Structures are given as C-alpha cells and as structure tokens.
Amino acid sequence: MTQLPNEFPDFGLTPEQRREAVRGHYYEWPGIDGSSGEIWCYGDRFSYRPGETVVLHISSTAPRFSIHIVRDGRVETKVFEKTGLSARWQDTPDQCSVEGCGWEASFEFRIGDDWSSGAYRVTLSAEGRDGQPIQSHHLFIVAPLPGRKPGRVLQVAATGTWLAYNTWGGSNHYQGITGPNRDQYATMVSTQRPWCRGFVVLPKDAPRVPLEVAVPPKTVPRYPHMEWAFATGHSKKYASSGWASYDSHFFRFAERTGYQIDLASQHELHFSPEILDGYDCVVFVGHDEYWTWEMRDAVDAYVERGGHAARFAGNFMWQTRLEDEGRRQVCYKYRARAEDPAYRGDDVTRATNSWEAPEIGRPGSATFGLNATRGVYAGWGGCAPRGVRGFPVYRPEHWAFAGTGIYYGDLLGADSHVYGYEVDGLDFEIRGGLPYPTATSGAPDGLQVLAVGMASQVEESADIPIEDQFLTDEDGRFTAETLFGEASDANLDKVKRGNGMIVNFPRGKGEVFHAGSCEWVAGLLRQDAMVERVTKNVLDRYLGKS
C-alpha cells in the first residue's frame, strides 16, 4: 500500500484563511482581477457538429486578444490560432449566474469538417493594464455526426453537473448571491457565462477531494482542495466537477490505450437521444450528479434495445429541468417540496428533487442499478477519512475482474484511491459471505453486487466539535425527510450509514455496468494497472471484442 504523508499540505494560509477557504463563499466575477485587467469568454452552446459555427461572447479590458484552440486528448493537437482580434469590456448583470451574461457576440469560427469528436480547449490571451499577460480558458465539445459507429465508444460529458457547480458570477446550485439577503444558492443556473477557474485546465499538482493524508484519531477535518483553491485563485468547486478534474482523464485513458472514442454532452441525450444509437458502448464518468427525465429516457431506451451502458461515476442524485432551449438548468434541490412549481402542477414526477423522492417514482437504481441516497461520502472531511480507499471485492470470478489476479476480500484501486469522494449504493444484506440487494432496495432484476465499501451521510464523531464539521448531518436529515417524510433522529439513523458498490445487470437486450464512485477516474489518471484492466474488460465486452 502507498505510504501516506502524516501532515496536511501547507499552502501558506493562516488558520483564519483556511476556515474562510472552507466556510466562505468566494467566486469569480467581472472585475475580480482589479487593476491588472481580465478577459472572459463563453460560447453560445456546449457542443457543435463538424461544419457548424461556434459563436464566442467575450468581455475584455484589453482592446486586442489572441485565440488558441487545441483538441484536448491523449495529445494536444492545435486546430486554430488567430491574433489581433478586437474585444471590448461588456457590462454584466448582477444575477448573471441565473440570467446569463447577455454579452454581444464577439467572434465566430467554423468547426472544420476534419475536427474529430472530442473536447476543444480555447485559450484567450491579451495584455493587461500593467503590461503583464492576462488569460482565460473556455471549452466546447465537437460531437460526432449521426450514423453507425462500430467499434467506437461514446463518452457523455457530465455537463449538467458542470453547470450545477460553476461558480462564475456568484451563484450555483450550492451557494450564491440570490435571494433577498444575497445568500442563497440558485435554483436556476445559466449556460451563458464563462466556466469558473479550474474547470477547463488544472496544474498536475491540484489536490483531489479525497484525502491523501494519514489522519490521526481526533484530527479536526481539513480540506486541502479548498485550501489550494483559495490560495491559488481557483474556483472553490474545481475539484467537484468539470472537464479538468474528471471527464478528461477517462477520455485520455481511452485514447492512450487504443480505443476509438467520441464525446458528446448530456444535452445531446436530452435533445438528440438518437445519438446513442450509433454506439455499442456508451460511457459516463466522474461526478455525474444532475440529469433530466429525458436524459434517463434516452439511456433506458438505448439499453433496452441492446445497448451497453458503462458508468464509472458516482452521485446519481438530482432531477433537473431544462428551459430556454437548454440555456437554463432548473434544480430546486433541498427547497423543491416548498418552492418547485412542479409540486403545484399536473406532473409532480418532474419535480427537481432527489430521484429517490417517492413522489417522483423513478429511483436512480432503475437506470444505473444504484442510488445516491444509499451512498454518498467517503474518504474526506469527517466521513470515513480513514476508510477503504478502494472497492472491497466480493465476486472476483466475475468477468469484469478477469486477468486482474484479484481475490475475494481484496481492495480494487486502493493505491490510486478510486473509492470516494461520493459513491452510489443500495440497501443490501450478506448471505453466505456475499452481498445481495434487499427486496426493498429498488435493484433491477438480475443485478449482481461485485464490490461493496462503506460510506456515510453524516460526519459522526464524539471527538470533533460540530463547529469544526463541514458536512455535519444536513444531508442525512434531508435524505431522512425525503425517504421517510420526517427528518427525525430515528429516520436519520436509517439512512446515515451508506455504501458504494460495483454492480452489473442485464436490461432488455442490453446490459449495464456501474462502478459507483466519482473517483474511478483517479485510477486511470494514476495508471493503476488493476483499475485499467477492469475498465478495459468492460469496454472490450461491450464493444464485442471479448
């Protein structure tokens, strides 16, 4: 096993700054860089097809800028470059996170017919007021053209979750400057704003959420990823979502190991579900928390018809709705029962609550075999900080583990820390030393539980004062109220102990494999041979290669 350091990393913050890094609400906004000046950019859409036109909306303190675009795969391939372009500063509404920035179009270009599907990173550069360079990053996806794609994998980027966590402008689905006191999270967020710092590109040493520190007993929880973000000027949520922290690592792994892979956004599932029909294998990775009803319909129908869905991702939690042709995402979350108009309309099943809310009637397990409310936190804060770093394996004879040499009771991916920081699970029981979903778990017929680890919805320690806890029991109370109607101590006790699983099951003519952890991609990033082998086993089976 990897020997962990005994001390938290030091990013030069005072104790007060460290507390602000975790408790405070800091975000990117027009004017944040003051006298040095700045340049920002967003696109009219998340994704385009070859031959279509990208429209960029740019606000800059500098009158001239240059643009550099690379395809961000196994190797970075430059596809476009131009200098001496005109820009100007554009005013931004206070509630741009919700309403969109409303900037006029600044520059447009055509996607080349030869631009292969993938993520394209845009770098805008200009000269600041002090003569020093200023820069910003944007990302767009080139989705594949329609048609049959034998032998190719389609990866679906978790753009709903990117939107939910984007801090640019002050509000997202977690914290915000909305409401009468400017202290509430936004129930609606706009695509028409830049990505926050750290979503598109990150340095290699940026901490991930799970702790890479040996935590002695009674240690007050620390959050190195948020401390690093505060110290370096990155978004507080860079480690929770985005291309740079999650989706990119799977895409690069696939290309590095010889797979032919295309990329689409979740919005394709919503508006163009037929995109799935060209593929034998569709993959979802990383932190993949926010979905619309229509996105789920697309995946369910695809698998029923004979498709193969591989989800190496965690936290399948919230239903969302899209408005304004997909430019606005709605999710009332914890306030849904009190505020979401769906509860006063004709169809409460579309309420933007947890998928496991009984009135919605469509638990996450119905699509991917696992539920977020039976999983959640592991390996950070006060939630199993010294727990398993990999998946404890129960059924090593399963085809997914072929060639790994793994035994019953071994940990899969412990050295690369693939288990955390949010996981999905099921209510289960042990019979004869093997896990089985309970009759009331919501597990699909034929589901096999291959691996199970422990997780928690509550920071529970008699030795850590509540003022030193970040998560406390708020999510646990919400789950208790969601599932059982009341956030009582008795109901909290029913939900606070969670788990994370690897499962596999058939549906219709197709099949689903789900490794229910956000951090599976860490095993690919860190080139963990056993994690890579399991991933290849799944892809090869679903592509008909094995």
XYZ file of C-alpha atoms in Angstrom:
546
model
C 0.000 0.000 0.000
C 1.081 3.568 -0.654
C 2.542 5.281 2.418
C 0.603 8.481 3.060
C 2.190 11.650 4.468
C 1.364 12.435 8.087
C 0.789 16.158 7.679
C -1.671 18.239 5.671
C -0.098 20.221 2.821
C 0.704 23.852 3.606
C -0.466 26.394 1.035
C 0.646 29.386 3.070
C -2.747 30.214 4.573
C -3.400 31.420 8.103
C -5.903 29.445 10.236
C -8.477 32.164 9.530
C -7.878 31.894 5.791
C -8.134 28.120 5.946
C -11.529 28.469 7.609
C -12.638 31.008 5.014
C -11.497 28.643 2.256
C -13.989 26.056 3.509
C -16.800 28.129 5.040
C -16.662 31.217 2.865
C -18.336 31.967 -0.431
C -15.783 33.168 -2.960
C -16.211 33.165 -6.700
C -15.149 34.716 -9.987
C -16.879 37.873 -11.199
C -16.239 40.694 -13.679
C -13.634 42.963 -12.095
C -12.165 40.336 -9.763
C -8.643 40.973 -11.055
C -8.839 44.716 -10.460
C -6.198 46.969 -11.948
C -4.411 44.193 -13.857
C -7.439 43.672 -16.094
C -9.037 40.472 -17.352
C -10.594 38.641 -20.274
C -13.561 36.251 -20.139
C -15.408 34.118 -22.673
C -18.391 31.813 -23.076
C -19.930 30.056 -26.055
C -23.490 30.014 -27.361
C -23.688 26.214 -26.896
C -21.905 23.346 -25.148
C -21.355 21.307 -28.302
C -21.274 21.504 -32.086
C -21.038 19.167 -35.060
C -18.384 19.457 -37.785
C -19.299 22.247 -40.187
C -21.247 24.247 -37.591
C -20.293 27.718 -36.352
C -19.047 28.484 -32.841
C -20.071 31.880 -31.507
C -17.974 33.277 -28.667
C -19.085 36.058 -26.337
C -16.058 37.882 -24.923
C -15.563 40.667 -22.400
C -12.056 42.082 -22.090
C -10.320 45.064 -20.568
C -7.827 44.836 -23.428
C -8.819 46.042 -26.940
C -6.960 43.198 -28.675
C -6.672 39.480 -27.934
C -5.404 36.272 -29.463
C -7.107 32.887 -29.547
C -5.524 29.427 -29.480
C -7.577 26.206 -29.716
C -6.357 22.652 -29.092
C -8.112 19.301 -29.059
C -7.552 18.011 -25.529
C -6.987 14.267 -25.954
C -4.082 11.870 -25.405
C -2.011 14.503 -27.168
C -2.874 18.171 -27.546
C -3.482 18.988 -31.188
C -3.621 22.630 -32.275
C -6.517 23.247 -34.637
C -6.931 27.041 -34.716
C -4.970 30.182 -33.910
C -5.531 33.865 -34.582
C -4.090 37.108 -33.230
C -5.001 40.783 -33.251
C -8.719 40.243 -32.707
C -10.884 43.088 -31.397
C -12.567 42.971 -27.998
C -14.205 45.322 -25.544
C -15.480 45.318 -21.980
C -19.131 44.304 -21.769
C -21.317 45.050 -18.755
C -22.644 42.041 -16.869
C -25.911 41.843 -14.921
C -25.642 41.212 -11.178
C -27.554 37.919 -11.442
C -25.671 36.662 -14.498
C -25.356 33.199 -12.946
C -29.117 32.862 -13.251
C -29.965 35.155 -16.176
C -26.841 34.762 -18.305
C -24.297 37.466 -19.066
C -26.078 38.800 -22.147
C -22.842 39.840 -23.885
C -22.932 40.536 -27.578
C -21.249 38.045 -29.888
C -17.567 38.893 -30.309
C -16.000 36.286 -32.572
C -17.101 33.240 -34.516
C -15.448 30.457 -36.464
C -16.445 27.294 -38.280
C -15.736 23.792 -36.985
C -13.594 22.063 -39.564
C -15.010 19.009 -41.300
C -11.863 17.176 -40.207
C -12.119 18.128 -36.499
C -12.597 14.793 -34.760
C -15.058 14.445 -31.903
C -13.673 15.477 -28.518
C -13.123 18.400 -26.159
C -11.569 21.561 -27.537
C -9.821 23.939 -25.176
C -9.856 27.628 -26.026
C -7.182 29.927 -24.594
C -7.746 33.670 -24.861
C -4.682 35.857 -24.254
C -4.257 39.614 -24.058
C -2.102 42.268 -22.439
C -3.215 43.518 -19.046
C -3.278 47.119 -17.944
C 0.051 46.638 -16.183
C 1.700 45.149 -19.266
C 1.516 41.609 -17.890
C -0.334 38.911 -19.844
C -3.924 38.060 -18.952
C -5.602 34.830 -19.968
C -8.771 32.773 -19.690
C -9.946 29.351 -20.809
C -13.107 28.048 -22.416
C -14.123 24.569 -23.553
C -16.511 23.280 -26.175
C -17.317 19.795 -27.416
C -17.322 18.599 -31.001
C -19.992 15.899 -31.041
C -19.983 13.121 -33.637
C -22.047 13.231 -36.803
C -25.034 10.852 -36.913
C -24.597 7.293 -38.100
C -23.418 3.878 -37.051
C -20.046 3.845 -35.243
C -18.980 0.202 -34.889
C -16.038 -0.322 -32.563
C -16.218 3.200 -31.132
C -17.062 4.303 -27.592
C -19.243 7.337 -26.894
C -18.362 9.211 -23.711
C -21.073 11.537 -22.397
C -19.658 14.560 -20.557
C -21.422 15.400 -17.285
C -22.409 18.895 -18.406
C -25.428 19.030 -16.091
C -23.079 18.679 -13.145
C -20.592 21.156 -14.623
C -23.431 23.684 -14.748
C -24.545 22.955 -11.204
C -21.088 23.604 -9.730
C -19.946 26.512 -11.914
C -19.249 29.405 -9.521
C -18.714 32.123 -12.140
C -20.847 35.174 -11.384
C -21.575 34.227 -7.783
C -24.289 31.572 -7.762
C -24.636 27.878 -8.461
C -26.756 25.036 -7.056
C -24.721 25.114 -3.797
C -24.001 28.685 -2.762
C -24.980 32.014 -4.168
C -25.841 35.682 -4.160
C -29.529 35.166 -4.926
C -32.485 35.813 -2.625
C -33.388 38.893 -0.566
C -30.250 38.612 1.557
C -27.973 37.572 -1.338
C -27.004 34.395 0.465
C -28.978 31.612 -1.241
C -27.993 29.019 -3.820
C -29.568 29.462 -7.236
C -32.435 27.178 -8.226
C -31.772 28.143 -11.857
C -28.352 28.479 -13.499
C -27.451 29.729 -16.954
C -25.134 28.232 -19.549
C -24.466 31.761 -20.846
C -21.488 32.582 -18.654
C -17.802 31.604 -18.526
C -16.588 28.435 -16.841
C -15.020 29.034 -13.456
C -11.270 28.699 -12.975
C -10.173 25.092 -12.803
C -12.994 23.517 -14.825
C -11.138 23.609 -18.157
C -7.469 23.218 -17.177
C -5.572 22.472 -13.961
C -1.949 22.023 -12.900
C -0.997 18.406 -12.255
C -0.500 19.021 -8.520
C -4.041 20.322 -7.883
C -5.427 18.260 -4.959
C -8.395 15.961 -5.484
C -11.145 15.848 -2.846
C -10.269 12.512 -1.179
C -7.601 12.939 1.448
C -4.078 11.828 0.586
C -3.012 12.270 4.227
C -2.796 9.794 7.112
C -5.303 11.308 9.545
C -4.578 10.512 13.219
C -7.579 9.975 15.513
C -9.312 13.134 16.793
C -7.836 15.248 13.976
C -10.045 18.216 13.106
C -11.065 17.754 9.442
C -9.164 19.715 6.802
C -9.961 20.184 3.132
C -6.751 20.587 1.108
C -8.583 21.019 -2.199
C -10.483 24.063 -0.940
C -7.397 25.491 0.763
C -5.461 25.149 -2.501
C -8.289 26.783 -4.442
C -8.363 29.740 -2.038
C -4.577 30.110 -2.131
C -4.250 29.938 -5.927
C -7.351 31.818 -7.112
C -9.181 28.774 -8.464
C -12.865 28.046 -8.047
C -13.903 26.552 -4.717
C -15.662 23.843 -6.750
C -12.865 22.964 -9.203
C -12.377 19.548 -7.563
C -16.107 18.762 -7.562
C -16.770 18.994 -11.281
C -15.502 19.944 -14.693
C -13.548 18.585 -17.632
C -10.164 19.068 -15.960
C -10.876 17.106 -12.756
C -12.984 14.268 -14.148
C -14.130 13.730 -17.731
C -10.735 14.423 -19.317
C -8.993 11.573 -17.500
C -11.210 8.885 -18.979
C -11.039 10.358 -22.475
C -7.239 10.495 -22.405
C -7.012 6.970 -20.983
C -9.198 5.628 -23.777
C -7.089 7.247 -26.480
C -3.836 6.277 -24.732
C -4.852 2.615 -24.654
C -6.021 2.462 -28.250
C -9.786 2.892 -28.077
C -11.632 4.937 -30.674
C -13.717 7.359 -28.634
C -16.163 10.177 -29.337
C -17.535 12.809 -26.958
C -20.983 14.322 -26.525
C -22.632 16.459 -23.865
C -25.560 15.391 -21.719
C -27.574 17.965 -23.620
C -27.323 15.669 -26.674
C -29.087 12.963 -24.656
C -31.879 15.430 -23.888
C -32.365 16.999 -27.322
C -30.895 14.372 -29.694
C -31.223 10.973 -27.955
C -30.740 9.169 -31.267
C -27.018 9.944 -30.938
C -26.713 6.830 -28.755
C -27.962 4.503 -31.474
C -24.680 4.610 -33.362
C -22.729 3.015 -30.492
C -22.439 -0.407 -28.884
C -20.923 1.139 -25.729
C -21.763 4.437 -24.026
C -19.735 5.620 -21.033
C -20.454 8.036 -18.158
C -17.643 9.029 -15.797
C -16.620 11.086 -12.784
C -19.010 13.237 -10.791
C -22.284 12.779 -12.644
C -24.986 14.127 -10.341
C -27.617 16.083 -12.354
C -29.890 14.578 -15.035
C -33.180 15.374 -16.733
C -36.010 12.881 -17.138
C -35.399 12.931 -20.893
C -31.717 12.061 -20.485
C -32.692 8.992 -18.480
C -35.296 8.044 -21.069
C -32.572 8.123 -23.716
C -30.295 5.763 -21.775
C -33.081 3.390 -20.710
C -34.385 3.041 -24.268
C -30.862 2.593 -25.639
C -30.096 -0.261 -23.223
C -33.487 -1.915 -23.752
C -32.774 -2.015 -27.491
C -29.447 -3.779 -26.924
C -27.033 -1.022 -25.981
C -24.362 -1.248 -23.303
C -24.017 1.476 -20.667
C -20.854 1.645 -18.562
C -20.965 4.132 -15.706
C -17.676 4.750 -13.905
C -19.203 7.553 -11.885
C -20.841 8.479 -8.607
C -23.645 10.514 -7.043
C -26.648 9.992 -9.361
C -28.715 12.352 -7.222
C -30.869 15.135 -8.706
C -33.529 15.511 -11.356
C -33.258 18.751 -13.319
C -35.348 20.506 -15.947
C -34.035 22.493 -18.906
C -35.572 25.777 -20.021
C -34.914 28.343 -22.753
C -33.830 25.681 -25.289
C -31.338 24.246 -22.820
C -29.705 27.524 -21.843
C -31.035 27.343 -18.280
C -30.972 24.436 -15.827
C -33.554 24.257 -13.023
C -33.000 22.358 -9.775
C -34.699 23.404 -6.538
C -32.979 20.595 -4.585
C -33.492 20.886 -0.831
C -36.216 23.528 -1.334
C -38.107 21.550 -4.002
C -41.122 20.471 -1.955
C -41.637 24.039 -0.732
C -40.825 26.012 -3.892
C -40.749 23.930 -7.099
C -43.849 24.735 -9.209
C -43.961 21.044 -10.216
C -45.443 20.312 -6.795
C -48.375 22.587 -7.635
C -48.740 21.475 -11.250
C -50.072 18.465 -13.080
C -46.933 16.310 -13.033
C -45.044 16.036 -9.749
C -42.821 13.331 -11.254
C -40.814 16.132 -12.917
C -40.048 17.822 -9.592
C -36.381 18.784 -9.244
C -35.816 16.797 -6.087
C -33.718 13.716 -5.388
C -34.554 10.877 -7.773
C -35.370 8.768 -4.728
C -38.189 11.070 -3.589
C -41.225 8.700 -3.538
C -43.440 11.153 -5.429
C -41.060 11.105 -8.410
C -41.255 7.332 -8.563
C -38.041 6.832 -10.515
C -35.086 5.976 -8.251
C -31.656 6.152 -9.844
C -31.310 2.403 -9.492
C -33.945 1.943 -12.197
C -31.435 3.250 -14.753
C -27.974 2.542 -13.348
C -28.634 -0.014 -10.584
C -27.573 2.198 -7.669
C -28.960 5.118 -5.668
C -27.148 8.219 -4.420
C -29.135 8.375 -1.184
C -27.793 4.959 -0.132
C -24.217 6.018 -0.764
C -22.635 9.462 -0.645
C -19.452 10.448 1.248
C -16.206 8.563 1.740
C -12.563 9.445 2.293
C -12.782 13.158 3.130
C -13.852 15.520 5.879
C -15.372 13.577 8.746
C -16.862 10.852 6.524
C -14.762 7.691 6.770
C -11.491 9.674 6.486
C -9.513 6.518 7.322
C -11.830 4.179 5.425
C -11.181 1.991 2.416
C -9.500 3.762 -0.494
C -10.563 1.057 -2.967
C -13.551 -1.221 -3.576
C -13.654 -4.374 -1.361
C -14.277 -7.190 -3.877
C -16.814 -9.942 -3.155
C -17.193 -11.693 -6.516
C -13.699 -11.924 -8.050
C -14.858 -14.604 -10.505
C -16.960 -12.042 -12.386
C -15.875 -11.292 -15.970
C -15.072 -7.678 -15.071
C -12.156 -8.877 -12.903
C -10.666 -11.296 -15.445
C -6.896 -11.032 -15.591
C -6.584 -8.821 -12.520
C -5.437 -11.544 -10.137
C -7.795 -10.140 -7.516
C -9.106 -12.282 -4.655
C -12.238 -12.239 -2.510
C -11.710 -9.537 0.121
C -9.052 -7.630 -1.825
C -9.291 -3.905 -2.377
C -9.570 -2.804 -6.008
C -7.868 0.535 -6.672
C -6.738 1.304 -3.122
C -3.314 2.647 -4.129
C -4.854 5.037 -6.643
C -7.751 5.898 -4.296
C -10.674 5.152 -6.608
C -13.244 4.939 -3.792
C -14.839 8.333 -2.933
C -15.456 11.160 -2.622
C -19.105 10.455 -3.371
C -20.386 6.973 -4.088
C -23.663 5.262 -5.004
C -25.084 2.199 -3.281
C -28.043 0.021 -2.352
C -29.592 -1.373 0.773
C -28.124 -4.891 0.956
C -27.647 -7.956 3.114
C -24.874 -10.525 3.447
C -25.727 -14.179 2.879
C -23.019 -16.807 2.899
C -20.377 -14.095 2.828
C -21.800 -12.446 -0.303
C -23.810 -9.210 -0.716
C -27.325 -9.265 -2.159
C -29.679 -6.295 -2.623
C -32.632 -6.378 -0.258
C -36.136 -6.923 -1.615
C -36.974 -3.252 -0.990
C -33.716 -1.811 -2.387
C -35.073 -0.980 -5.828
C -32.363 -3.055 -7.527
C -33.191 -4.175 -11.081
C -33.808 -7.866 -11.682
C -30.639 -9.863 -12.163
C -28.348 -7.312 -10.504
C -25.095 -8.719 -9.137
C -23.166 -6.845 -6.442
C -19.463 -7.276 -7.227
C -17.887 -4.994 -4.619
C -19.076 -3.004 -1.583
C -17.392 -0.317 0.530
C -18.612 1.780 3.437
C -19.728 5.420 3.243
C -21.511 7.934 5.428
C -24.067 10.714 5.087
C -23.112 12.165 8.460
C -19.900 13.493 9.982
C -20.217 11.499 13.154
C -17.573 11.805 15.835
C -17.845 12.317 19.567
C -14.361 13.874 19.454
C -14.879 16.584 16.801
C -16.933 19.652 17.794
C -19.819 20.465 15.457
C -18.332 23.893 14.666
C -15.332 22.090 13.154
C -17.526 19.976 10.863
C -18.293 20.983 7.292
C -20.995 18.496 6.267
C -22.489 17.776 9.736
C -25.798 15.862 9.393
C -27.644 18.216 6.993
C -27.603 15.864 4.004
C -28.538 12.946 6.209
C -31.529 14.857 7.576
C -32.590 15.777 4.033
C -32.399 12.131 2.945
C -34.366 11.048 6.008
C -37.091 13.587 5.218
C -37.071 12.693 1.510
C -37.391 8.948 2.003
C -39.413 8.749 5.219
C -41.274 12.057 5.433
C -39.579 13.473 8.505
C -36.005 14.434 9.414
C -36.203 12.794 12.838
C -33.349 11.161 14.721
C -34.985 7.775 14.167
C -35.179 8.320 10.404
C -31.655 9.747 10.298
C -30.449 6.511 11.865
C -31.997 4.599 8.958
C -30.040 6.497 6.297
C -26.788 7.787 7.751
C -24.779 4.618 7.041
C -24.207 4.305 3.303
C -22.177 2.234 0.862
C -20.584 2.330 -2.552
C -20.869 -0.569 -4.982
C -19.787 -2.043 -8.270
C -22.784 -3.750 -9.902
C -23.724 -5.373 -13.202
C -27.137 -6.288 -14.588
C -28.995 -7.042 -17.833
C -31.880 -4.941 -19.137
C -33.927 -5.915 -22.164
C -31.460 -6.791 -24.890
C -28.673 -4.735 -23.298
C -26.556 -4.519 -20.170
C -25.322 -2.041 -17.571
C -22.068 -1.966 -15.600
C -21.775 0.598 -12.818
C -18.718 1.317 -10.672
C -20.443 3.793 -8.372
C -17.639 6.194 -7.423
C -16.688 9.684 -8.578
C -13.035 8.797 -8.244
C -12.771 5.813 -10.596
C -11.005 8.186 -12.980
C -8.229 8.658 -10.389
C -7.202 5.060 -11.106
C -6.890 5.922 -14.800
C -5.109 9.211 -14.119
C -2.634 7.405 -11.849
C -2.384 4.437 -14.253
C -3.396 1.796 -11.718
C -2.937 -1.440 -13.697
C -5.781 -3.304 -11.980
C -8.263 -0.445 -12.450
C -7.211 -0.081 -16.069
C -7.725 -3.824 -16.623
C -11.271 -3.762 -15.212
C -12.074 -0.722 -17.356
C -10.733 -2.475 -20.471
C -12.660 -5.656 -19.615
C -15.893 -3.672 -19.564
C -15.166 -1.728 -22.751
C -14.000 -4.814 -24.634
C -17.061 -6.845 -23.660
C -19.420 -4.027 -24.578
C -17.653 -3.415 -27.898
C -17.861 -7.135 -28.714
C -14.098 -7.632 -28.505
C -14.217 -10.311 -25.807
